mmCIF file of C-alpha atoms and ligand atoms in Angstrom:
data_model
loop_
_atom_site.group_PDB
_atom_site.id
_atom_site.type_symbol
_atom_site.label_atom_id
_atom_site.label_comp_id
_atom_site.label_asym_id
_atom_site.label_seq_id
_atom_site.Cartn_x
_atom_site.Cartn_y
_atom_site.Cartn_z
ATOM 1 C CA MET Z 1 0.000 0.000 0.000
ATOM 2 C CA THR Z 2 1.429 3.424 -1.012
ATOM 3 C CA SER Z 3 1.517 5.610 2.088
ATOM 4 C CA LEU Z 4 1.447 9.401 2.268
ATOM 5 C CA GLN Z 5 5.021 10.734 2.430
ATOM 6 C CA ALA Z 6 4.749 14.494 1.837
ATOM 7 C CA LEU Z 7 2.397 17.473 1.908
ATOM 8 C CA ILE Z 8 2.985 20.003 -0.895
ATOM 9 C CA PHE Z 9 1.599 23.500 -0.327
ATOM 10 C CA ASP Z 10 0.764 26.221 -2.802
ATOM 11 C CA VAL Z 11 1.433 29.667 -1.291
ATOM 12 C CA ASP Z 12 -0.748 32.525 -2.489
ATOM 13 C CA GLY Z 13 -4.342 32.017 -1.452
ATOM 14 C CA THR Z 14 -3.499 28.726 0.278
ATOM 15 C CA LEU Z 15 -1.016 29.431 3.086
ATOM 16 C CA ALA Z 16 -2.326 32.975 3.369
ATOM 17 C CA ASP Z 17 -4.795 35.304 1.636
ATOM 18 C CA THR Z 18 -2.034 37.306 -0.013
ATOM 19 C CA GLU Z 19 -3.517 38.627 -3.244
ATOM 20 C CA ARG Z 20 -5.980 41.480 -2.597
ATOM 21 C CA ASP Z 21 -4.297 43.149 0.384
ATOM 22 C CA GLY Z 22 -0.728 42.010 -0.328
ATOM 23 C CA HIS Z 23 0.397 41.531 -3.919
ATOM 24 C CA ARG Z 24 -2.177 43.984 -5.338
ATOM 25 C CA VAL Z 25 -1.117 46.747 -2.905
ATOM 26 C CA ALA Z 26 2.562 46.112 -3.671
ATOM 27 C CA PHE Z 27 1.940 46.310 -7.426
ATOM 28 C CA ASN Z 28 0.177 49.668 -6.979
ATOM 29 C CA ARG Z 29 2.999 51.047 -4.830
ATOM 30 C CA ALA Z 30 5.546 50.031 -7.479
ATOM 31 C CA PHE Z 31 3.439 51.665 -10.215
ATOM 32 C CA ALA Z 32 3.247 54.911 -8.221
ATOM 33 C CA ASP Z 33 7.008 54.760 -7.593
ATOM 34 C CA ALA Z 34 7.559 54.481 -11.348
ATOM 35 C CA GLY Z 35 5.353 57.513 -12.002
ATOM 36 C CA LEU Z 36 2.639 55.391 -13.641
ATOM 37 C CA ASP Z 37 -1.037 56.285 -13.135
ATOM 38 C CA TRP Z 38 -1.935 52.584 -12.996
ATOM 39 C CA ASP Z 39 -3.952 51.577 -9.947
ATOM 40 C CA TRP Z 40 -5.295 48.019 -9.852
ATOM 41 C CA SER Z 41 -8.658 47.918 -8.023
ATOM 42 C CA PRO Z 42 -9.615 44.667 -6.273
ATOM 43 C CA GLU Z 43 -12.009 43.979 -9.168
ATOM 44 C CA VAL Z 44 -9.454 44.591 -11.959
ATOM 45 C CA TYR Z 45 -6.880 42.566 -10.006
ATOM 46 C CA GLY Z 46 -9.359 39.684 -9.806
ATOM 47 C CA GLU Z 47 -9.476 39.638 -13.614
ATOM 48 C CA LEU Z 48 -5.696 39.926 -13.901
ATOM 49 C CA LEU Z 49 -5.268 36.911 -11.608
ATOM 50 C CA SER Z 50 -6.259 34.808 -14.608
ATOM 51 C CA VAL Z 51 -2.593 35.278 -15.556
ATOM 52 C CA THR Z 52 -0.162 33.642 -13.141
ATOM 53 C CA GLY Z 53 3.194 35.254 -12.456
ATOM 54 C CA GLY Z 54 3.624 38.916 -11.589
ATOM 55 C CA LYS Z 55 5.794 39.792 -14.604
ATOM 56 C CA GLU Z 56 3.407 37.958 -16.932
ATOM 57 C CA ARG Z 57 0.494 39.775 -15.270
ATOM 58 C CA ILE Z 58 2.075 43.199 -15.896
ATOM 59 C CA ARG Z 59 2.701 42.323 -19.546
ATOM 60 C CA TYR Z 60 -0.904 41.116 -19.912
ATOM 61 C CA PHE Z 61 -2.173 44.373 -18.348
ATOM 62 C CA ILE Z 62 -0.145 46.417 -20.846
ATOM 63 C CA THR Z 63 -1.498 44.513 -23.823
ATOM 64 C CA GLN Z 64 -5.076 44.576 -22.527
ATOM 65 C CA TYR Z 65 -5.316 48.087 -21.110
ATOM 66 C CA HIS Z 66 -2.310 50.064 -22.350
ATOM 67 C CA PRO Z 67 -1.548 48.900 -25.887
ATOM 68 C CA GLU Z 68 0.213 52.238 -26.380
ATOM 69 C CA GLY Z 69 2.976 50.504 -24.538
ATOM 70 C CA VAL Z 70 5.471 51.855 -22.087
ATOM 71 C CA PRO Z 71 8.787 53.758 -22.158
ATOM 72 C CA SER Z 72 10.912 52.819 -25.205
ATOM 73 C CA GLY Z 73 13.619 50.234 -24.801
ATOM 74 C CA ASP Z 74 13.444 46.579 -23.903
ATOM 75 C CA LEU Z 75 9.957 45.837 -22.534
ATOM 76 C CA GLN Z 76 11.077 42.657 -20.761
ATOM 77 C CA ASP Z 77 13.779 44.535 -18.860
ATOM 78 C CA TRP Z 78 11.400 47.356 -18.008
ATOM 79 C CA ILE Z 79 8.815 44.883 -16.639
ATOM 80 C CA ALA Z 80 11.505 43.022 -14.682
ATOM 81 C CA GLY Z 81 12.553 46.281 -13.026
ATOM 82 C CA LEU Z 82 8.976 47.184 -12.157
ATOM 83 C CA HIS Z 83 8.395 43.687 -10.778
ATOM 84 C CA ALA Z 84 11.529 43.821 -8.640
ATOM 85 C CA SER Z 85 10.205 47.042 -7.117
ATOM 86 C CA LYS Z 86 6.868 45.348 -6.461
ATOM 87 C CA THR Z 87 8.624 42.421 -4.737
ATOM 88 C CA LYS Z 88 10.442 44.892 -2.483
ATOM 89 C CA TYR Z 89 7.138 46.453 -1.436
ATOM 90 C CA TYR Z 90 5.490 43.061 -1.018
ATOM 91 C CA THR Z 91 8.216 41.568 1.181
ATOM 92 C CA GLN Z 92 8.094 44.751 3.299
ATOM 93 C CA LEU Z 93 4.319 44.324 3.714
ATOM 94 C CA LEU Z 94 4.875 40.740 4.836
ATOM 95 C CA SER Z 95 7.707 41.648 7.216
ATOM 96 C CA ASP Z 96 5.389 44.226 8.800
ATOM 97 C CA GLY Z 97 3.111 41.285 9.672
ATOM 98 C CA HIS Z 98 0.196 42.452 7.561
ATOM 99 C CA ILE Z 99 -0.709 39.027 6.120
ATOM 100 C CA PRO Z 100 -1.610 36.197 8.559
ATOM 101 C CA LEU Z 101 -1.788 32.471 7.767
ATOM 102 C CA ARG Z 102 -5.214 31.086 6.863
ATOM 103 C CA PRO Z 103 -7.114 28.960 9.435
ATOM 104 C CA GLY Z 104 -5.610 25.549 10.115
ATOM 105 C CA VAL Z 105 -2.381 26.096 8.158
ATOM 106 C CA ARG Z 106 -0.068 26.497 11.153
ATOM 107 C CA ARG Z 107 -1.778 23.652 13.057
ATOM 108 C CA LEU Z 108 -1.513 21.189 10.104
ATOM 109 C CA ILE Z 109 2.125 22.080 9.381
ATOM 110 C CA GLN Z 110 3.063 21.662 13.064
ATOM 111 C CA GLU Z 111 1.234 18.308 13.264
ATOM 112 C CA ALA Z 112 2.980 17.154 10.088
ATOM 113 C CA ARG Z 113 6.384 18.064 11.537
ATOM 114 C CA GLU Z 114 5.620 16.309 14.835
ATOM 115 C CA GLN Z 115 4.686 13.134 12.919
ATOM 116 C CA GLY Z 116 7.689 13.287 10.585
ATOM 117 C CA MET Z 117 5.630 14.055 7.476
ATOM 118 C CA ARG Z 118 7.816 15.675 4.788
ATOM 119 C CA LEU Z 119 6.865 19.206 3.656
ATOM 120 C CA ALA Z 120 7.338 21.086 0.376
ATOM 121 C CA ILE Z 121 6.145 24.192 -1.443
ATOM 122 C CA ALA Z 122 5.175 24.555 -5.099
ATOM 123 C CA THR Z 123 4.260 28.116 -6.048
ATOM 124 C CA THR Z 124 4.255 30.599 -8.901
ATOM 125 C CA THR Z 125 5.371 33.469 -6.714
ATOM 126 C CA THR Z 126 8.931 34.690 -6.285
ATOM 127 C CA PRO Z 127 11.197 32.814 -3.820
ATOM 128 C CA ASP Z 128 11.846 36.021 -1.824
ATOM 129 C CA ASN Z 129 8.097 36.265 -1.239
ATOM 130 C CA VAL Z 130 7.888 32.707 0.085
ATOM 131 C CA PHE Z 131 10.726 33.228 2.559
ATOM 132 C CA ALA Z 132 9.288 36.553 3.716
ATOM 133 C CA LEU Z 133 5.821 35.049 4.293
ATOM 134 C CA LEU Z 134 7.127 31.995 6.162
ATOM 135 C CA GLU Z 135 9.520 34.029 8.316
ATOM 136 C CA ALA Z 136 6.874 36.617 9.217
ATOM 137 C CA ALA Z 137 3.663 34.581 9.407
ATOM 138 C CA LEU Z 138 4.734 31.017 10.316
ATOM 139 C CA ALA Z 139 7.951 31.267 12.387
ATOM 140 C CA PRO Z 140 11.503 32.577 12.126
ATOM 141 C CA GLY Z 141 13.575 29.857 10.440
ATOM 142 C CA SER Z 142 10.477 28.044 9.164
ATOM 143 C CA PRO Z 143 11.639 27.994 5.517
ATOM 144 C CA ASP Z 144 14.004 25.207 6.727
ATOM 145 C CA TRP Z 145 10.959 23.093 7.613
ATOM 146 C CA PHE Z 146 10.289 22.653 3.883
ATOM 147 C CA GLU Z 147 12.622 20.212 2.119
ATOM 148 C CA VAL Z 148 11.800 21.806 -1.231
ATOM 149 C CA ILE Z 149 10.685 25.357 -1.979
ATOM 150 C CA ALA Z 150 9.841 25.282 -5.687
ATOM 151 C CA ALA Z 151 8.982 28.837 -6.690
ATOM 152 C CA GLY Z 152 8.606 31.309 -9.562
ATOM 153 C CA ASP Z 153 10.978 31.265 -12.536
ATOM 154 C CA ILE Z 154 12.704 28.016 -11.474
ATOM 155 C CA VAL Z 155 10.600 26.333 -14.166
ATOM 156 C CA PRO Z 156 9.948 27.481 -17.748
ATOM 157 C CA ALA Z 157 6.139 27.404 -17.542
ATOM 158 C CA LYS Z 158 4.001 28.578 -14.612
ATOM 159 C CA LYS Z 159 0.690 27.113 -13.412
ATOM 160 C CA PRO Z 160 -1.617 25.851 -14.913
ATOM 161 C CA ALA Z 161 1.383 24.083 -16.452
ATOM 162 C CA PRO Z 162 2.440 21.186 -14.161
ATOM 163 C CA ASP Z 163 6.163 22.102 -14.310
ATOM 164 C CA ILE Z 164 6.495 23.394 -10.751
ATOM 165 C CA PHE Z 165 4.933 20.216 -9.330
ATOM 166 C CA HIS Z 166 7.139 18.000 -11.516
ATOM 167 C CA TYR Z 167 10.140 19.963 -10.235
ATOM 168 C CA ALA Z 168 9.068 19.531 -6.591
ATOM 169 C CA LEU Z 169 8.461 15.770 -7.041
ATOM 170 C CA LYS Z 170 11.877 15.362 -8.668
ATOM 171 C CA ARG Z 171 13.597 17.173 -5.831
ATOM 172 C CA LEU Z 172 11.628 15.153 -3.237
ATOM 173 C CA GLU Z 173 12.343 11.918 -5.140
ATOM 174 C CA LEU Z 174 8.733 10.931 -4.623
ATOM 175 C CA GLU Z 175 5.933 9.670 -6.857
ATOM 176 C CA PRO Z 176 2.731 11.753 -7.223
ATOM 177 C CA GLN Z 177 0.717 9.093 -5.399
ATOM 178 C CA GLU Z 178 2.960 9.486 -2.337
ATOM 179 C CA CYS Z 179 1.963 13.133 -1.886
ATOM 180 C CA LEU Z 180 -1.016 15.388 -1.162
ATOM 181 C CA VAL Z 181 -1.260 18.948 -2.535
ATOM 182 C CA PHE Z 182 -3.029 21.974 -1.017
ATOM 183 C CA GLU Z 183 -4.175 24.571 -3.534
ATOM 184 C CA ASP Z 184 -6.619 27.503 -3.796
ATOM 185 C CA SER Z 185 -7.145 28.157 -7.508
ATOM 186 C CA GLY Z 186 -8.362 26.541 -10.704
ATOM 187 C CA HIS Z 187 -4.948 27.092 -12.291
ATOM 188 C CA GLY Z 188 -3.306 25.398 -9.321
ATOM 189 C CA VAL Z 189 -5.583 22.361 -9.460
ATOM 190 C CA ASP Z 190 -5.085 22.139 -13.255
ATOM 191 C CA ALA Z 191 -1.349 22.011 -12.635
ATOM 192 C CA SER Z 192 -1.396 19.499 -9.756
ATOM 193 C CA HIS Z 193 -3.954 17.297 -11.504
ATOM 194 C CA GLN Z 194 -1.820 17.168 -14.685
ATOM 195 C CA ALA Z 195 1.062 16.093 -12.451
ATOM 196 C CA GLY Z 196 -1.105 13.261 -11.091
ATOM 197 C CA LEU Z 197 -1.189 14.698 -7.572
ATOM 198 C CA PRO Z 198 -4.175 14.247 -5.219
ATOM 199 C CA THR Z 199 -5.292 17.766 -4.290
ATOM 200 C CA VAL Z 200 -7.250 19.481 -1.505
ATOM 201 C CA VAL Z 201 -8.642 22.938 -2.310
ATOM 202 C CA THR Z 202 -9.286 25.761 0.153
ATOM 203 C CA VAL Z 203 -11.167 28.404 -1.801
ATOM 204 C CA ASN Z 204 -11.002 32.176 -1.219
ATOM 205 C CA SER Z 205 -12.882 35.272 -2.337
ATOM 206 C CA TYR Z 206 -11.076 35.341 -5.710
ATOM 207 C CA THR Z 207 -11.307 31.642 -6.517
ATOM 208 C CA HIS Z 208 -14.543 30.320 -4.978
ATOM 209 C CA ASN Z 209 -16.365 30.173 -8.347
ATOM 210 C CA GLN Z 210 -13.535 28.526 -10.284
ATOM 211 C CA ASP Z 211 -13.487 25.009 -11.735
ATOM 212 C CA PHE Z 212 -11.727 22.541 -9.430
ATOM 213 C CA SER Z 213 -12.367 19.388 -11.474
ATOM 214 C CA GLY Z 214 -10.154 16.597 -10.219
ATOM 215 C CA ALA Z 215 -9.832 17.912 -6.658
ATOM 216 C CA ALA Z 216 -10.219 15.291 -3.891
ATOM 217 C CA LEU Z 217 -11.911 17.725 -1.459
ATOM 218 C CA ILE Z 218 -12.993 21.375 -1.616
ATOM 219 C CA LEU Z 219 -13.211 23.371 1.631
ATOM 220 C CA ASN Z 220 -13.685 27.012 2.611
ATOM 221 C CA HIS Z 221 -10.535 26.666 4.768
ATOM 222 C CA LEU Z 222 -8.657 23.974 6.748
ATOM 223 C CA GLY Z 223 -10.553 24.806 9.931
ATOM 224 C CA GLU Z 224 -9.616 24.744 13.609
ATOM 225 C CA PRO Z 225 -11.133 22.757 16.495
ATOM 226 C CA ASP Z 226 -13.151 25.852 17.405
ATOM 227 C CA GLN Z 227 -13.669 26.988 13.780
ATOM 228 C CA PRO Z 228 -15.173 24.147 11.733
ATOM 229 C CA PHE Z 229 -14.550 24.105 7.973
ATOM 230 C CA GLU Z 230 -17.348 23.975 5.406
ATOM 231 C CA VAL Z 231 -17.180 21.154 2.837
ATOM 232 C CA MET Z 232 -17.997 22.625 -0.591
ATOM 233 C CA ALA Z 233 -17.457 19.314 -2.436
ATOM 234 C CA GLY Z 234 -16.130 15.848 -1.587
ATOM 235 C CA GLU Z 235 -16.258 13.680 1.546
ATOM 236 C CA ALA Z 236 -14.728 14.603 4.949
ATOM 237 C CA GLY Z 237 -16.673 12.113 7.100
ATOM 238 C CA GLN Z 238 -17.134 13.346 10.678
ATOM 239 C CA ALA Z 239 -14.139 15.680 10.552
ATOM 240 C CA THR Z 240 -14.769 19.379 11.231
ATOM 241 C CA TYR Z 241 -11.168 20.499 10.678
ATOM 242 C CA PHE Z 242 -8.370 19.185 8.422
ATOM 243 C CA ASP Z 243 -5.716 17.158 10.254
ATOM 244 C CA LEU Z 244 -3.165 14.536 9.295
ATOM 245 C CA ALA Z 245 -5.602 11.698 9.918
ATOM 246 C CA LEU Z 246 -7.977 13.184 7.345
ATOM 247 C CA ALA Z 247 -5.041 13.802 4.996
ATOM 248 C CA LYS Z 248 -4.063 10.115 5.154
ATOM 249 C CA GLU Z 249 -7.651 8.930 4.705
ATOM 250 C CA LEU Z 250 -8.262 11.277 1.769
ATOM 251 C CA HIS Z 251 -4.940 10.298 0.219
ATOM 252 C CA GLN Z 252 -5.776 6.576 0.342
ATOM 253 C CA ARG Z 253 -9.174 7.251 -1.205
ATOM 254 C CA ALA Z 254 -7.700 9.452 -3.931
ATOM 255 C CA ILE Z 255 -4.996 7.011 -5.025
ATOM 256 C CA ALA Z 256 -7.487 4.135 -4.995
ATOM 257 C CA THR Z 257 -9.723 6.042 -7.425
ATOM 258 C CA PRO Z 258 -8.633 5.554 -11.056
HETATM 259 C C1 XBP M 301 0.092 33.090 -7.271
HETATM 260 C C2 XBP M 301 0.625 33.848 -8.412
HETATM 261 C C3 XBP M 301 1.760 34.811 -8.183
HETATM 262 C C4 XBP M 301 1.311 35.966 -7.282
HETATM 263 C C5 XBP M 301 2.214 37.174 -7.449
HETATM 264 O O1 XBP M 301 1.043 32.105 -6.970
HETATM 265 O O2 XBP M 301 0.161 33.661 -9.528
HETATM 266 O O3 XBP M 301 2.142 35.316 -9.446
HETATM 267 O O4 XBP M 301 0.007 36.382 -7.689
HETATM 268 O O5 XBP M 301 3.539 36.809 -7.120
HETATM 269 P P1 XBP M 301 0.617 30.688 -6.238
HETATM 270 P P2 XBP M 301 4.739 37.279 -8.091
HETATM 271 O O6 XBP M 301 -0.890 30.680 -6.033
HETATM 272 O O7 XBP M 301 1.085 29.611 -7.191
HETATM 273 O O8 XBP M 301 1.350 30.691 -4.926
HETATM 274 O O9 XBP M 301 4.526 38.732 -8.405
HETATM 275 O O10 XBP M 301 5.991 37.019 -7.285
HETATM 276 O O11 XBP M 301 4.605 36.373 -9.292
HETATM 277 MG MG1 MG M 302 -2.522 29.968 -5.104
#
């Protein structure tokens, strides 16, 4: 019987609700810094989230809303500079403690560590952002708890391509059926599902209407003993919050299902 060996976490929207009040705010601060009159409202940002990757998102915004383009010169370099400024603002926001972990995330990660369950991250965001979030919201030194932090441009194609999950599996030296993924978005589930990985979804305000075909369980969050989760789709039995016992049970069910 193939047993569960590792939990693989997405970051944005899964570990923490980082998009509306984190990334979006940082993008707008970088735009203002650059003298641009661009200001992404929560609604416009929700549309732009259809494109994963901050640099790719800026390029998409230019083509969609500002076809007149930007300062002459190499567009890729100009976007990279703007994105680096955004990352500086975003990591500062995180370091100031503005973005907390979502319900149940800390509890599940601590339980996994206590029981010797391996941990990894597979995310589209920039590595600096992952370290800043973990250091500020989980615990100082907590990036070391994750054997693999697969992030951003380390792979040629971002989610919904499965590349980042293939990279994480290769580094873990594990098979997909030995792992369980936690995701928040349709793009993330597309990617993990293509990689053959059983996946639990915790939706958020930007992703709750998206298509999560292939997910093993869809929840509003991972819950706490005093804050029960809501099951949107799938089977959680008598459980009212997501713990390692439920992870193992769900994993066995998922890998038994063709
Ligand atoms: C979400 C993303 C990222 C962030 C912005 O990543 O698509 O691009 O929105 O971060 P995930 P960057 O859900 O896979 O964690 O600007 O660093 O890309
Ligand atoms: Mg996400």
